[in-house]
C-alpha cells in the first residue's frame, strides 16, 4: 500500500483562505518531521558503526554554526548577519540580511555520547557522525547447534 499526499492544486475551487482554514497541507502530515521553513532539511542514515546526520545549511560558514550535545539532545544552531551597502549618486541604499536556525534532535540511547562526534562542512552540507555504543552495534550472526 502506498500513501499519496493530498494535493490541493487538484481542486482549483479551494482558495488560499479556505485551504488555510481547512489546513489541507497538514491534514495527512506526519508529526515525526517538523515542517518549519526556518530549519534546514535533514537526512539521517543508520550505519553499522554510527549514525550519519546531514543538514542542508547553504550560505553559512563554519564559524556561524554551533553544534552541542547534552542530556541525549543534539543541538545545532547557526546565526549570521550581513549588511550590503550600495551607493548611488544621490542616495545610499542598505539591505539587511539576517538568517538563523535552531534545531534540536533527541538522540537514541544507542549513541555513545562519550565518543567524539566527527563534524564536517562542505558545499553547504553539515555532516555529523555519531558513534554507536558497542552493545548497540550489529552483532555477527550466530549459528546455534541443535542437540
mmCIF file of C-alpha atoms in Angstrom:
data_model
loop_
_atom_site.group_PDB
_atom_site.id
_atom_site.type_symbol
_atom_site.label_atom_id
_atom_site.label_comp_id
_atom_site.label_asym_id
_atom_site.label_seq_id
_atom_site.Cartn_x
_atom_site.Cartn_y
_atom_site.Cartn_z
ATOM 1 C CA UNK A 1 0.000 0.000 0.000
ATOM 2 C CA UNK A 2 1.337 3.430 -0.842
ATOM 3 C CA UNK A 3 0.341 6.684 0.788
ATOM 4 C CA UNK A 4 -0.426 9.543 -1.565
ATOM 5 C CA UNK A 5 -0.308 13.046 -0.134
ATOM 6 C CA UNK A 6 -3.359 15.221 -0.672
ATOM 7 C CA UNK A 7 -2.689 17.816 -3.371
ATOM 8 C CA UNK A 8 -4.812 20.938 -3.034
ATOM 9 C CA UNK A 9 -3.794 22.083 -6.524
ATOM 10 C CA UNK A 10 -6.083 19.395 -7.951
ATOM 11 C CA UNK A 11 -9.017 21.340 -6.572
ATOM 12 C CA UNK A 12 -8.834 24.866 -8.059
ATOM 13 C CA UNK A 13 -12.067 25.961 -6.401
ATOM 14 C CA UNK A 14 -10.365 25.804 -2.998
ATOM 15 C CA UNK A 15 -8.996 29.282 -2.447
ATOM 16 C CA UNK A 16 -5.995 30.072 -0.247
ATOM 17 C CA UNK A 17 -8.270 31.303 2.532
ATOM 18 C CA UNK A 18 -10.295 28.114 2.541
ATOM 19 C CA UNK A 19 -7.208 25.881 2.388
ATOM 20 C CA UNK A 20 -5.655 27.797 5.278
ATOM 21 C CA UNK A 21 -8.875 27.401 7.236
ATOM 22 C CA UNK A 22 -9.081 23.699 6.419
ATOM 23 C CA UNK A 23 -5.290 23.322 6.747
ATOM 24 C CA UNK A 24 -5.261 20.749 3.968
ATOM 25 C CA UNK A 25 -1.465 20.736 3.626
ATOM 26 C CA UNK A 26 -1.039 19.264 7.092
ATOM 27 C CA UNK A 27 -4.120 17.036 7.078
ATOM 28 C CA UNK A 28 -2.044 13.951 6.251
ATOM 29 C CA UNK A 29 1.139 15.272 7.813
ATOM 30 C CA UNK A 30 3.369 13.104 9.941
ATOM 31 C CA UNK A 31 4.192 14.695 13.304
ATOM 32 C CA UNK A 32 7.565 12.929 13.313
ATOM 33 C CA UNK A 33 9.036 15.550 10.967
ATOM 34 C CA UNK A 34 8.824 19.242 11.749
ATOM 35 C CA UNK A 35 7.574 21.384 8.884
ATOM 36 C CA UNK A 36 9.128 24.728 9.684
ATOM 37 C CA UNK A 37 10.736 26.645 6.848
ATOM 38 C CA UNK A 38 13.293 28.245 9.145
ATOM 39 C CA UNK A 39 15.045 24.978 9.923
ATOM 40 C CA UNK A 40 17.302 23.181 7.459
ATOM 41 C CA UNK A 41 16.354 19.955 5.739
ATOM 42 C CA UNK A 42 17.903 16.888 7.330
ATOM 43 C CA UNK A 43 18.837 13.333 6.334
ATOM 44 C CA UNK A 44 19.593 10.638 8.918
ATOM 45 C CA UNK A 45 21.248 7.377 7.954
ATOM 46 C CA UNK A 46 21.959 4.492 10.336
ATOM 47 C CA UNK A 47 25.134 2.574 9.554
ATOM 48 C CA UNK A 48 26.614 -0.442 11.363
ATOM 49 C CA UNK A 49 29.044 1.676 13.401
ATOM 50 C CA UNK A 50 27.356 5.086 13.593
ATOM 51 C CA UNK A 51 24.520 7.435 12.690
ATOM 52 C CA UNK A 52 25.169 9.927 9.906
ATOM 53 C CA UNK A 53 23.204 13.187 10.131
ATOM 54 C CA UNK A 54 23.275 15.606 7.189
ATOM 55 C CA UNK A 55 21.829 19.110 7.303
ATOM 56 C CA UNK A 56 21.497 21.433 4.317
ATOM 57 C CA UNK A 57 22.820 24.785 5.568
ATOM 58 C CA UNK A 58 23.966 26.727 2.488
ATOM 59 C CA UNK A 59 25.113 30.295 2.950
ATOM 60 C CA UNK A 60 26.602 29.725 6.398
ATOM 61 C CA UNK A 61 30.284 29.384 7.191
ATOM 62 C CA UNK A 62 31.875 27.015 9.705
ATOM 63 C CA UNK A 63 32.236 29.811 12.254
ATOM 64 C CA UNK A 64 28.496 30.600 12.060
ATOM 65 C CA UNK A 65 27.473 27.051 13.088
ATOM 66 C CA UNK A 66 27.468 25.706 16.642
ATOM 67 C CA UNK A 67 26.892 22.028 17.499
ATOM 68 C CA UNK A 68 26.476 20.818 21.092
ATOM 69 C CA UNK A 69 25.352 17.571 22.711
ATOM 70 C CA UNK A 70 23.916 17.377 26.225
ATOM 71 C CA UNK A 71 21.412 15.126 28.024
ATOM 72 C CA UNK A 72 20.563 12.992 24.954
ATOM 73 C CA UNK A 73 19.890 16.110 22.840
ATOM 74 C CA UNK A 74 21.893 17.200 19.804
ATOM 75 C CA UNK A 75 21.600 20.973 19.403
ATOM 76 C CA UNK A 76 22.554 22.551 16.071
ATOM 77 C CA UNK A 77 22.202 26.296 15.595
ATOM 78 C CA UNK A 78 23.611 28.994 13.365
ATOM 79 C CA UNK A 79 23.317 32.745 13.097
ATOM 80 C CA UNK A 80 24.714 35.208 10.625
ATOM 81 C CA UNK A 81 24.090 38.798 9.743
ATOM 82 C CA UNK A 82 25.124 40.554 6.579
ATOM 83 C CA UNK A 83 24.793 44.148 5.559
ATOM 84 C CA UNK A 84 25.105 45.213 1.939
ATOM 85 C CA UNK A 85 25.557 48.863 1.078
ATOM 86 C CA UNK A 86 25.061 50.162 -2.427
ATOM 87 C CA UNK A 87 25.791 53.802 -3.111
ATOM 88 C CA UNK A 88 24.354 55.817 -5.988
ATOM 89 C CA UNK A 89 24.694 59.476 -6.988
ATOM 90 C CA UNK A 90 22.104 60.953 -4.633
ATOM 91 C CA UNK A 91 21.255 58.287 -2.101
ATOM 92 C CA UNK A 92 22.509 55.237 -0.255
ATOM 93 C CA UNK A 93 20.525 52.033 -0.124
ATOM 94 C CA UNK A 94 21.014 49.495 2.636
ATOM 95 C CA UNK A 95 19.738 45.978 2.752
ATOM 96 C CA UNK A 96 19.929 43.939 5.918
ATOM 97 C CA UNK A 97 20.028 40.180 5.751
ATOM 98 C CA UNK A 98 19.784 38.169 8.963
ATOM 99 C CA UNK A 99 19.381 34.453 8.922
ATOM 100 C CA UNK A 100 19.469 31.850 11.637
ATOM 101 C CA UNK A 101 18.165 28.451 12.611
ATOM 102 C CA UNK A 102 17.952 26.398 15.766
ATOM 103 C CA UNK A 103 17.317 22.659 15.657
ATOM 104 C CA UNK A 104 17.307 20.111 18.488
ATOM 105 C CA UNK A 105 17.240 16.352 17.996
ATOM 106 C CA UNK A 106 16.504 13.730 20.638
ATOM 107 C CA UNK A 107 19.298 11.159 20.391
ATOM 108 C CA UNK A 108 18.602 7.429 20.651
ATOM 109 C CA UNK A 109 20.071 5.624 23.641
ATOM 110 C CA UNK A 110 22.366 3.683 21.302
ATOM 111 C CA UNK A 111 24.522 6.793 20.649
ATOM 112 C CA UNK A 112 27.748 6.869 22.658
ATOM 113 C CA UNK A 113 27.863 10.430 23.969
ATOM 114 C CA UNK A 114 31.359 9.996 25.380
ATOM 115 C CA UNK A 115 32.831 9.370 21.935
ATOM 116 C CA UNK A 116 33.987 12.259 19.782
ATOM 117 C CA UNK A 117 31.491 13.421 17.156
ATOM 118 C CA UNK A 118 33.002 13.895 13.712
ATOM 119 C CA UNK A 119 31.643 17.043 12.045
ATOM 120 C CA UNK A 120 32.415 18.205 8.502
ATOM 121 C CA UNK A 121 31.058 21.091 6.443
ATOM 122 C CA UNK A 122 31.402 21.051 2.678
ATOM 123 C CA UNK A 123 29.390 22.681 -0.113
ATOM 124 C CA UNK A 124 26.601 23.786 2.240
ATOM 125 C CA UNK A 125 26.124 20.339 3.815
ATOM 126 C CA UNK A 126 26.909 19.812 7.507
ATOM 127 C CA UNK A 127 27.634 16.127 8.190
ATOM 128 C CA UNK A 128 27.776 14.704 11.718
ATOM 129 C CA UNK A 129 28.842 11.153 12.559
ATOM 130 C CA UNK A 130 27.533 9.926 15.922
ATOM 131 C CA UNK A 131 29.261 6.722 17.100
ATOM 132 C CA UNK A 132 27.091 3.888 18.456
ATOM 133 C CA UNK A 133 27.734 2.133 21.768
ATOM 134 C CA UNK A 134 29.446 -1.259 21.456
ATOM 135 C CA UNK A 135 26.366 -3.164 22.644
ATOM 136 C CA UNK A 136 24.200 -1.341 20.080
ATOM 137 C CA UNK A 137 26.400 -2.222 17.114
ATOM 138 C CA UNK A 138 25.230 -5.007 14.863
ATOM 139 C CA UNK A 139 26.450 -8.351 16.161
ATOM 140 C CA UNK A 140 27.502 -11.080 13.749
ATOM 141 C CA UNK A 141 25.046 -13.864 13.099
ATOM 142 C CA UNK A 142 25.497 -16.889 15.385
ATOM 143 C CA UNK A 143 24.677 -20.421 14.354
ATOM 144 C CA UNK A 144 23.188 -22.460 17.170
ATOM 145 C CA UNK A 145 23.679 -26.220 17.160
ATOM 146 C CA UNK A 146 20.581 -28.250 17.882
ATOM 147 C CA UNK A 147 21.128 -31.162 20.305
#
